[in-house]
C-alpha positions as semicolon CSV with decimal commas, in nm:
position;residue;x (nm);y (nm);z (nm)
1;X;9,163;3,318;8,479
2;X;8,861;3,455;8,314
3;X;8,730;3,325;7,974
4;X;8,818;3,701;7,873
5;X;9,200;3,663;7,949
6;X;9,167;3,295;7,816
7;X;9,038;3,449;7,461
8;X;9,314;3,717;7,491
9;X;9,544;3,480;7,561
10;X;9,449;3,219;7,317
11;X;9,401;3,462;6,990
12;X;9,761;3,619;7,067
13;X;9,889;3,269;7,072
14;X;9,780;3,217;6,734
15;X;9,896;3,502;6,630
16;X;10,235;3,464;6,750
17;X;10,269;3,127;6,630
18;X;10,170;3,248;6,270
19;X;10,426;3,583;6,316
20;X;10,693;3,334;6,405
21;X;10,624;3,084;6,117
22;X;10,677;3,368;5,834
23;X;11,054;3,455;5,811
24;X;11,143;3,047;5,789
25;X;10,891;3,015;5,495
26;X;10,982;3,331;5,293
27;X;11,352;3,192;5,381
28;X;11,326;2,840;5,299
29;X;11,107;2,887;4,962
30;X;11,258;3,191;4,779
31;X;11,621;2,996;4,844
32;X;11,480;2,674;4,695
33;X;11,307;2,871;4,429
34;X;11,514;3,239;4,399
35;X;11,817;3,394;4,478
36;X;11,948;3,538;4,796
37;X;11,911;3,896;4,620
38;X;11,553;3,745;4,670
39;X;11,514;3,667;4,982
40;X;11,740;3,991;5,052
41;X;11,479;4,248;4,882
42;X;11,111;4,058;4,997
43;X;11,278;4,047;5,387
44;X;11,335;4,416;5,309
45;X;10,997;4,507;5,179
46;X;10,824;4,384;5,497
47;X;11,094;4,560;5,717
48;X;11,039;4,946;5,553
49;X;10,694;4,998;5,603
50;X;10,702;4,859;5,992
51;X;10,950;5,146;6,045
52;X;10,778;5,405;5,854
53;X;10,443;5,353;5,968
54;X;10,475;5,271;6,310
55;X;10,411;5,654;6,472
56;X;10,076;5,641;6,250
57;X;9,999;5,309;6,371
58;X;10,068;5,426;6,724
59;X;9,793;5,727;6,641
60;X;9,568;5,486;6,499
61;X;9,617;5,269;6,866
62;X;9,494;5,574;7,079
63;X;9,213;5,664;6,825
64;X;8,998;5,370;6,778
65;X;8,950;5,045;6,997
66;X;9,206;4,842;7,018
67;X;9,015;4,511;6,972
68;X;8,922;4,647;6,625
69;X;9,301;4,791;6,498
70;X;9,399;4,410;6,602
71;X;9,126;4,259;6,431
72;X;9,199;4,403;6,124
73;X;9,551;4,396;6,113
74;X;9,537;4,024;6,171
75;X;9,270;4,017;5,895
76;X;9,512;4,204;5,654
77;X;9,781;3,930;5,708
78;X;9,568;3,706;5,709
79;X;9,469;3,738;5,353
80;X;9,868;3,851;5,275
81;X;9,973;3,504;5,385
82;X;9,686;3,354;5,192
83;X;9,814;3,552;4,848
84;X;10,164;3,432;4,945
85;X;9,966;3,101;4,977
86;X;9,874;3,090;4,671
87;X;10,173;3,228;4,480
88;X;10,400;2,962;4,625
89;X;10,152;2,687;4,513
90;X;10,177;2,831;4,166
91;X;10,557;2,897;4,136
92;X;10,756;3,184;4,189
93;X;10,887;3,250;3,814
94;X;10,854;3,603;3,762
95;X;10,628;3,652;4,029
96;X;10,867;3,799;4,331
97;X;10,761;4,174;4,264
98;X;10,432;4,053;4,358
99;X;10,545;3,804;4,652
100;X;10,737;4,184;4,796
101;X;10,448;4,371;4,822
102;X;10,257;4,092;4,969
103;X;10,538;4,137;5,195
104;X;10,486;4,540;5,209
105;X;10,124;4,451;5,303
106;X;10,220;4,188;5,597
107;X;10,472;4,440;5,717
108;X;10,226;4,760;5,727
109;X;9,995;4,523;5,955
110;X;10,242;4,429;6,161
111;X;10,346;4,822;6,222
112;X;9,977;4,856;6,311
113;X;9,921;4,573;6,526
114;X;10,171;4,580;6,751
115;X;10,152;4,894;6,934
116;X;9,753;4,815;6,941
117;X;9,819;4,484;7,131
118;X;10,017;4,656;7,418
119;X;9,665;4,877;7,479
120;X;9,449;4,606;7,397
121;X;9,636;4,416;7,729
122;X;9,560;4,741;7,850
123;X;9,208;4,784;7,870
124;X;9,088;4,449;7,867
125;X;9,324;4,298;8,208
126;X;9,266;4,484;8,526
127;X;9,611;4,632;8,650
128;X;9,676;4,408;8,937
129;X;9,657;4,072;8,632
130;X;9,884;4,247;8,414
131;X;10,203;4,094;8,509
132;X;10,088;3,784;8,499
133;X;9,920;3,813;8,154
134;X;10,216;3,947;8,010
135;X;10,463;3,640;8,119
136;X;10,210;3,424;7,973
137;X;10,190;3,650;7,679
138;X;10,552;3,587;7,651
139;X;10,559;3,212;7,720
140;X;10,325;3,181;7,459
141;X;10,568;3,368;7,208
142;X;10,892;3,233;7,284
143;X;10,744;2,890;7,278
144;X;10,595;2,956;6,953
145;X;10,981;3,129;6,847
146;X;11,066;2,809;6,933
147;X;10,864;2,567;6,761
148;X;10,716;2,759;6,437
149;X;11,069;2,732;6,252
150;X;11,100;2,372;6,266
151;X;10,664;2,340;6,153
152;X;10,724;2,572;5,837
153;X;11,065;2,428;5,786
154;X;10,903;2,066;5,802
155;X;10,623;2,193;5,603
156;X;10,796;2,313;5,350
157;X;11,022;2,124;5,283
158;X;10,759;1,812;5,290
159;X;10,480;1,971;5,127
160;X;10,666;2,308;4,994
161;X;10,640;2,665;5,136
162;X;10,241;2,745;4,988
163;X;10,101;2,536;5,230
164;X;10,337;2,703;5,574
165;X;10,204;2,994;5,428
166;X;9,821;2,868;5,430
167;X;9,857;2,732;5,808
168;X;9,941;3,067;5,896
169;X;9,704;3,257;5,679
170;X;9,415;2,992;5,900
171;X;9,630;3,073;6,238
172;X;9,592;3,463;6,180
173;X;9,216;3,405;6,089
174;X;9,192;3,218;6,424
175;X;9,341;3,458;6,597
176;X;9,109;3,754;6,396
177;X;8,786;3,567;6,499
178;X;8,934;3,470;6,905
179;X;8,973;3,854;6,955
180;X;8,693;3,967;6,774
181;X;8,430;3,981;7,048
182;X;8,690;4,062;7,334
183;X;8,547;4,273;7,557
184;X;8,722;4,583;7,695
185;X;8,770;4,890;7,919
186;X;8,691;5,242;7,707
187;X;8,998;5,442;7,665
188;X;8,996;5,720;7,860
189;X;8,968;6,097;7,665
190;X;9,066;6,427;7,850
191;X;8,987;6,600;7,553
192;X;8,770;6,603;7,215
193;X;8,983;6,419;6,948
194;X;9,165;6,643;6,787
195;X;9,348;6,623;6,437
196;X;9,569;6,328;6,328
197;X;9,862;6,558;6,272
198;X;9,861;6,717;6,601
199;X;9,803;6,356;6,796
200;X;10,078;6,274;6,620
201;X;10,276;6,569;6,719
202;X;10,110;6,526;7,109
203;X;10,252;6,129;7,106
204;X;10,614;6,286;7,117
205;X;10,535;6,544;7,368
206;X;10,402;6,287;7,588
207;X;10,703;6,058;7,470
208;X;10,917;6,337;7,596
209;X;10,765;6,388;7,893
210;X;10,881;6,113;8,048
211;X;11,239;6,048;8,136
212;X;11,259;5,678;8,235
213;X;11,097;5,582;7,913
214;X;11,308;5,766;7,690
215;X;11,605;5,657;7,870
216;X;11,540;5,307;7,863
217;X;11,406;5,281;7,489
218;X;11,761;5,440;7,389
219;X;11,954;5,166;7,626
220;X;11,753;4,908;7,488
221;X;11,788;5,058;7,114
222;X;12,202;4,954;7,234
223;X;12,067;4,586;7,362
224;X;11,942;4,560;6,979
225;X;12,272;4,673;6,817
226;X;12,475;4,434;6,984
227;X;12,215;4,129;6,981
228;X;12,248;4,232;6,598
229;X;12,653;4,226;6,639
230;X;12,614;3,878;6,881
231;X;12,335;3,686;6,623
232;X;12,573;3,746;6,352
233;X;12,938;3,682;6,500
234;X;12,866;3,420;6,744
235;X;12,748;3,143;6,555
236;X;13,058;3,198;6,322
237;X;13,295;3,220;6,658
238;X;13,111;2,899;6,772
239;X;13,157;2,678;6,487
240;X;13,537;2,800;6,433
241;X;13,650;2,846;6,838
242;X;13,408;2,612;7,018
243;X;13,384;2,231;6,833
244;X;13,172;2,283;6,553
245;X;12,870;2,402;6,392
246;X;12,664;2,235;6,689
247;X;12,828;2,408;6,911
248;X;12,573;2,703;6,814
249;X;12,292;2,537;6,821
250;X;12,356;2,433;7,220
251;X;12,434;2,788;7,262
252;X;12,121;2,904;7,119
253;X;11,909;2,574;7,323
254;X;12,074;2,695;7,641
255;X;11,924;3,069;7,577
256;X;11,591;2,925;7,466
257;X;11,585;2,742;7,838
258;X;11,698;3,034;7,960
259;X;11,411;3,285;7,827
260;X;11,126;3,059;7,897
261;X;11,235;3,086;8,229
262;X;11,294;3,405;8,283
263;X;10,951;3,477;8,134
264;X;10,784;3,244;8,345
265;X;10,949;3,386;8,662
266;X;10,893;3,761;8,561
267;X;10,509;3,710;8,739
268;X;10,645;3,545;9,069
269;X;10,950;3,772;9,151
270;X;10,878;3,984;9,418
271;X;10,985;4,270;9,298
272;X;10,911;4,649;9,436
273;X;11,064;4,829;9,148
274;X;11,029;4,636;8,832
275;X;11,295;4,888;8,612
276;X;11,513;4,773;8,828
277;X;11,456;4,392;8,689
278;X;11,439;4,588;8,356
279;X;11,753;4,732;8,377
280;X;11,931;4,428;8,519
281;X;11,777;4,180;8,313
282;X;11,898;4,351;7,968
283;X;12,272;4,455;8,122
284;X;12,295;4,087;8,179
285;X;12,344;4,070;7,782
286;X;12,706;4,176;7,851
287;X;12,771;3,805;7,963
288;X;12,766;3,618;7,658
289;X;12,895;3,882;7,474
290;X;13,221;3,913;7,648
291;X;13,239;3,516;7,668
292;X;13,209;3,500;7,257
293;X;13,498;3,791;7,272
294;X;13,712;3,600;7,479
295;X;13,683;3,258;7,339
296;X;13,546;3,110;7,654
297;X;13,464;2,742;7,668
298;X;13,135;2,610;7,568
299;X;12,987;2,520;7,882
300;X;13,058;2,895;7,981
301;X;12,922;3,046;7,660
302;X;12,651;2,849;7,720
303;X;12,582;2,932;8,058
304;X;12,627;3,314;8,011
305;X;12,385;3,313;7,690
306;X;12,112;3,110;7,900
307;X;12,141;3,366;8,168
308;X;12,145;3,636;7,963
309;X;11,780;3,519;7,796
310;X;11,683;3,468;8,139
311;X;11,705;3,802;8,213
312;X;11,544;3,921;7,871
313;X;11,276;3,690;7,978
314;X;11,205;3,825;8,278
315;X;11,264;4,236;8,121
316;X;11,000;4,192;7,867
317;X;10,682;4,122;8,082
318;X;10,814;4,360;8,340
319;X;10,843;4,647;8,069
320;X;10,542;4,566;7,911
321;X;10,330;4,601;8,280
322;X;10,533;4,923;8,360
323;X;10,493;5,077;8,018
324;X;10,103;4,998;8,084
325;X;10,103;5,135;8,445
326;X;10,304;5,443;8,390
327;X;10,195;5,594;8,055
328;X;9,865;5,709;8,049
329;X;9,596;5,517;7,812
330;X;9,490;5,752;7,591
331;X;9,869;5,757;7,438
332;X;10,001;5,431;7,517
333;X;10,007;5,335;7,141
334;X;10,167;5,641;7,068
335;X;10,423;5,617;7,312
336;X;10,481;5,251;7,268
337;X;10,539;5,324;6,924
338;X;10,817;5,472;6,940
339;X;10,966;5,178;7,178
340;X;10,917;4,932;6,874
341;X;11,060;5,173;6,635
342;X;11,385;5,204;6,832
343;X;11,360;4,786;6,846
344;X;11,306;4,707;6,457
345;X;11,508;4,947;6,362
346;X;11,835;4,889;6,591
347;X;11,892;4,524;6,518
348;X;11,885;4,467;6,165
349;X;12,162;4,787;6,197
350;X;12,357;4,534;6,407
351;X;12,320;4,336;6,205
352;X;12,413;4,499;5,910
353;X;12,738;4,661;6,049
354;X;12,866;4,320;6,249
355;X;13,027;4,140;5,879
356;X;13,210;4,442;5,805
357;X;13,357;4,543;6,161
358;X;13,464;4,214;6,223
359;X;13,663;4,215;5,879
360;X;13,830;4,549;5,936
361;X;13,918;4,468;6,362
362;X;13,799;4,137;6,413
363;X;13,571;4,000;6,638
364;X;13,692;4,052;6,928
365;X;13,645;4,431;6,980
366;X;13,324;4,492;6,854
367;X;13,195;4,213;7,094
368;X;13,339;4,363;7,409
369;X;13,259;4,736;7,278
370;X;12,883;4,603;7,278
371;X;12,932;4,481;7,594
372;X;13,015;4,770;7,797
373;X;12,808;4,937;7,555
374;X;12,534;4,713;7,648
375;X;12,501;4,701;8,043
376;X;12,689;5,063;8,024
377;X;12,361;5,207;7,888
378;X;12,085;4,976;8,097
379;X;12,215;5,030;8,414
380;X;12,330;5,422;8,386
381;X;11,871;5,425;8,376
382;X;11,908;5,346;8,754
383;X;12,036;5,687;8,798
384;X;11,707;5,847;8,747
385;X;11,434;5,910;9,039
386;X;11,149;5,861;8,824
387;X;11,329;5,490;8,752
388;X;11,327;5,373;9,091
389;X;10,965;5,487;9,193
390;X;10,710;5,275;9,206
391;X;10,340;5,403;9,127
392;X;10,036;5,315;9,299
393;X;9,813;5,126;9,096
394;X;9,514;5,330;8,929
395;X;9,149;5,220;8,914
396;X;9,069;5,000;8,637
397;X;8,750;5,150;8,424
398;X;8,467;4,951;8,358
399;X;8,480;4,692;8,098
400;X;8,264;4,677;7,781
């Protein structure tokens, strides 16, 4: 690898290791020192603004270098998580208005990092390395899913919750200063800029314009609603059906194998029509499902949940590359936009909905509704031509 993909890779480390130690600290402290009401309304403050900024954020992507939008949004949460920091240190009394729109701040960043990262990989890998940067993009965030909980859970409950929240204020610093100098391909224009309004109008037109996408954002908008429904029932069906509260936590080990596998064969699969892995990968979330429906034994829950990760492991570099390949650069944050809108907004839905389904039917039926739901909706994308081609690779531009 070049030392450019190294910095790339390195600074989005960081980055995802801080992302991934925020929900355990905000969790941990505001039940040792608030309420659940607490937690409830600072988790929601951070949520909102993601969804309602993320089609400006997508503008913002196409209109300036990506390197900087990143930069700055890392910055911005940067010095959130160094507020939080502070106010943790200091004690909470009175002071969660202020912790929430710390929380409003870290969640308006994250609506305009993300869809600035997917063009950042973008213009500074050349398209044949993009596979392969995104499966180690993904290694690098499920292992970091995987191991920030337990650091800001040790941390805070060693040294309390300011200090998690200082580690990842340095971490997104880190990760501000890694990217900083990143070189990187110009975006291509077709046209003069024109106004923000009308880009933003033009991101749906090109959204539009392309079938496969739009058809696979809804089907994995379902793959959200019923991970929602399956995070929510099937730790409950565990611990009551399947031996114990530790039952869950081998079910949720299992998928963790699972993902960081899939993920790390996404690059190596030789594969001549990546939606196809795509489609596959997030049908395969019918599995587990339908084994938490049925009551199946643990060894099978297990196995269907660790296969079902695999195959999320392997869909989300393969989208990411196709997503790059297939939608032109000059609205790629735009277009991706609307991907992560359909993602953050979907889940916490299922989420939402899964307590009081399964106290008006049970659990049963909403589980195996999802699941035909689920690989109903990913594999019916198979049916479209522009799905199963394959496009030849464009010329990468020149870096900078």
């Amino acid at each position: 690898m070049t030392p450019r993909i190294w910095r790339l890779l390195a600074g989005r480390t960081f980055a995802a290791f801080a992302t991934a130690l925020v929900p355990t600290t905000l969790t941990l402290a505001l039940l040792r020192a608030g309420s659940p009401g607490d937690l409830g309304l600072v988790l929601a403050c951070e949520l909102l603004p993601m969804l309602l900024l993320l089609p400006v954020a997508g503008v913002t992507a196409d209109r300036f270098p990506a390197r900087r939008v990143v930069l700055v949004a890392d910055l911005v949460r940067a010095a959130a998580q160094l507020a939080t920091g502070v106010l943790l240190m200091t004690g909470l009394d009175g002071r969660v208005p202020e912790l929430a729109a710390l929380a409003a701040v870290t969640g308006a960043a994250v609506a305009f990092g993300t869809p600035a990262v997917r063009t950042l990989v973008a213009t500074a890998v050349p398209e044949e390395g993009r596979l392969r940067v995104n499966a180690r993009l993904g290694v690098a965030t499920g292992l970091a899913n995987v191991a920030a909980p337990a650091a800001a859970g040790s941390l805070t409950l060693l040294v309390g919750g300011g200090w998690a929240s200082l580690l990842t204020a340095a971490l997104f610093a880190l990760s501000a200063l890694t990217l900083g100098g990143l070189r990187t391909a110009p975006a291509p224009r077709s046209a003069p800029r024109a106004a923000f309004t009308t880009e933003l109008r033009a991101g749906w037109t090109e959204t539009r314009r392309h079938p496969w996408f739009l058809a696979n954002v809804l089907a994995h908008g379902v793959w959200h609603l019923a991970a929602g429904l399956l995070l929510t029932l099937g730790p409950v069906i565990a611990a009551r059906s399947m031996g114990g509260e530790s039952s869950w936590v081998i079910v949720a080990q299992a998928g963790t194998v699972g993902m960081l596998a899939g993920v790390w064969a996404a690059g190596r699969l030789p594969l001549r029509r990546p939606l196809y892995g795509v489609a596959f990968g997030a049908a395969a979330q019918a599995l587990p499902l339908t084994a938490f429906a049925l009551r199946l034994p643990l060894p099978v829950t297990a196995a269907a949940f660790c296969a079902a990760m695999f195959g999320l492991g392997v869909l989300s570099p393969l989208w990411e590359t196709e997503m790059q390949r297939r939608i032109p650069r000059d609205t790629l944050g735009r277009v991706g936009a609307f991907d992560t809108l359909i993602s953050f907004a979907a889940r916490p839905l299922g989420l939402a909905v899964a307590a009081p389904l399964a106290a008006t039917v049970g659990t049963t039926v909403p589980l195996l509704v999802a699941a035909g739901l689920s690989a109903a909706a990913n594999l019916s994308v198979l049916l479209l031509p522009d799905v199963r081609r394959h496009p030849e690779p464009s010329p990468a531009p020149a870096l900078r």
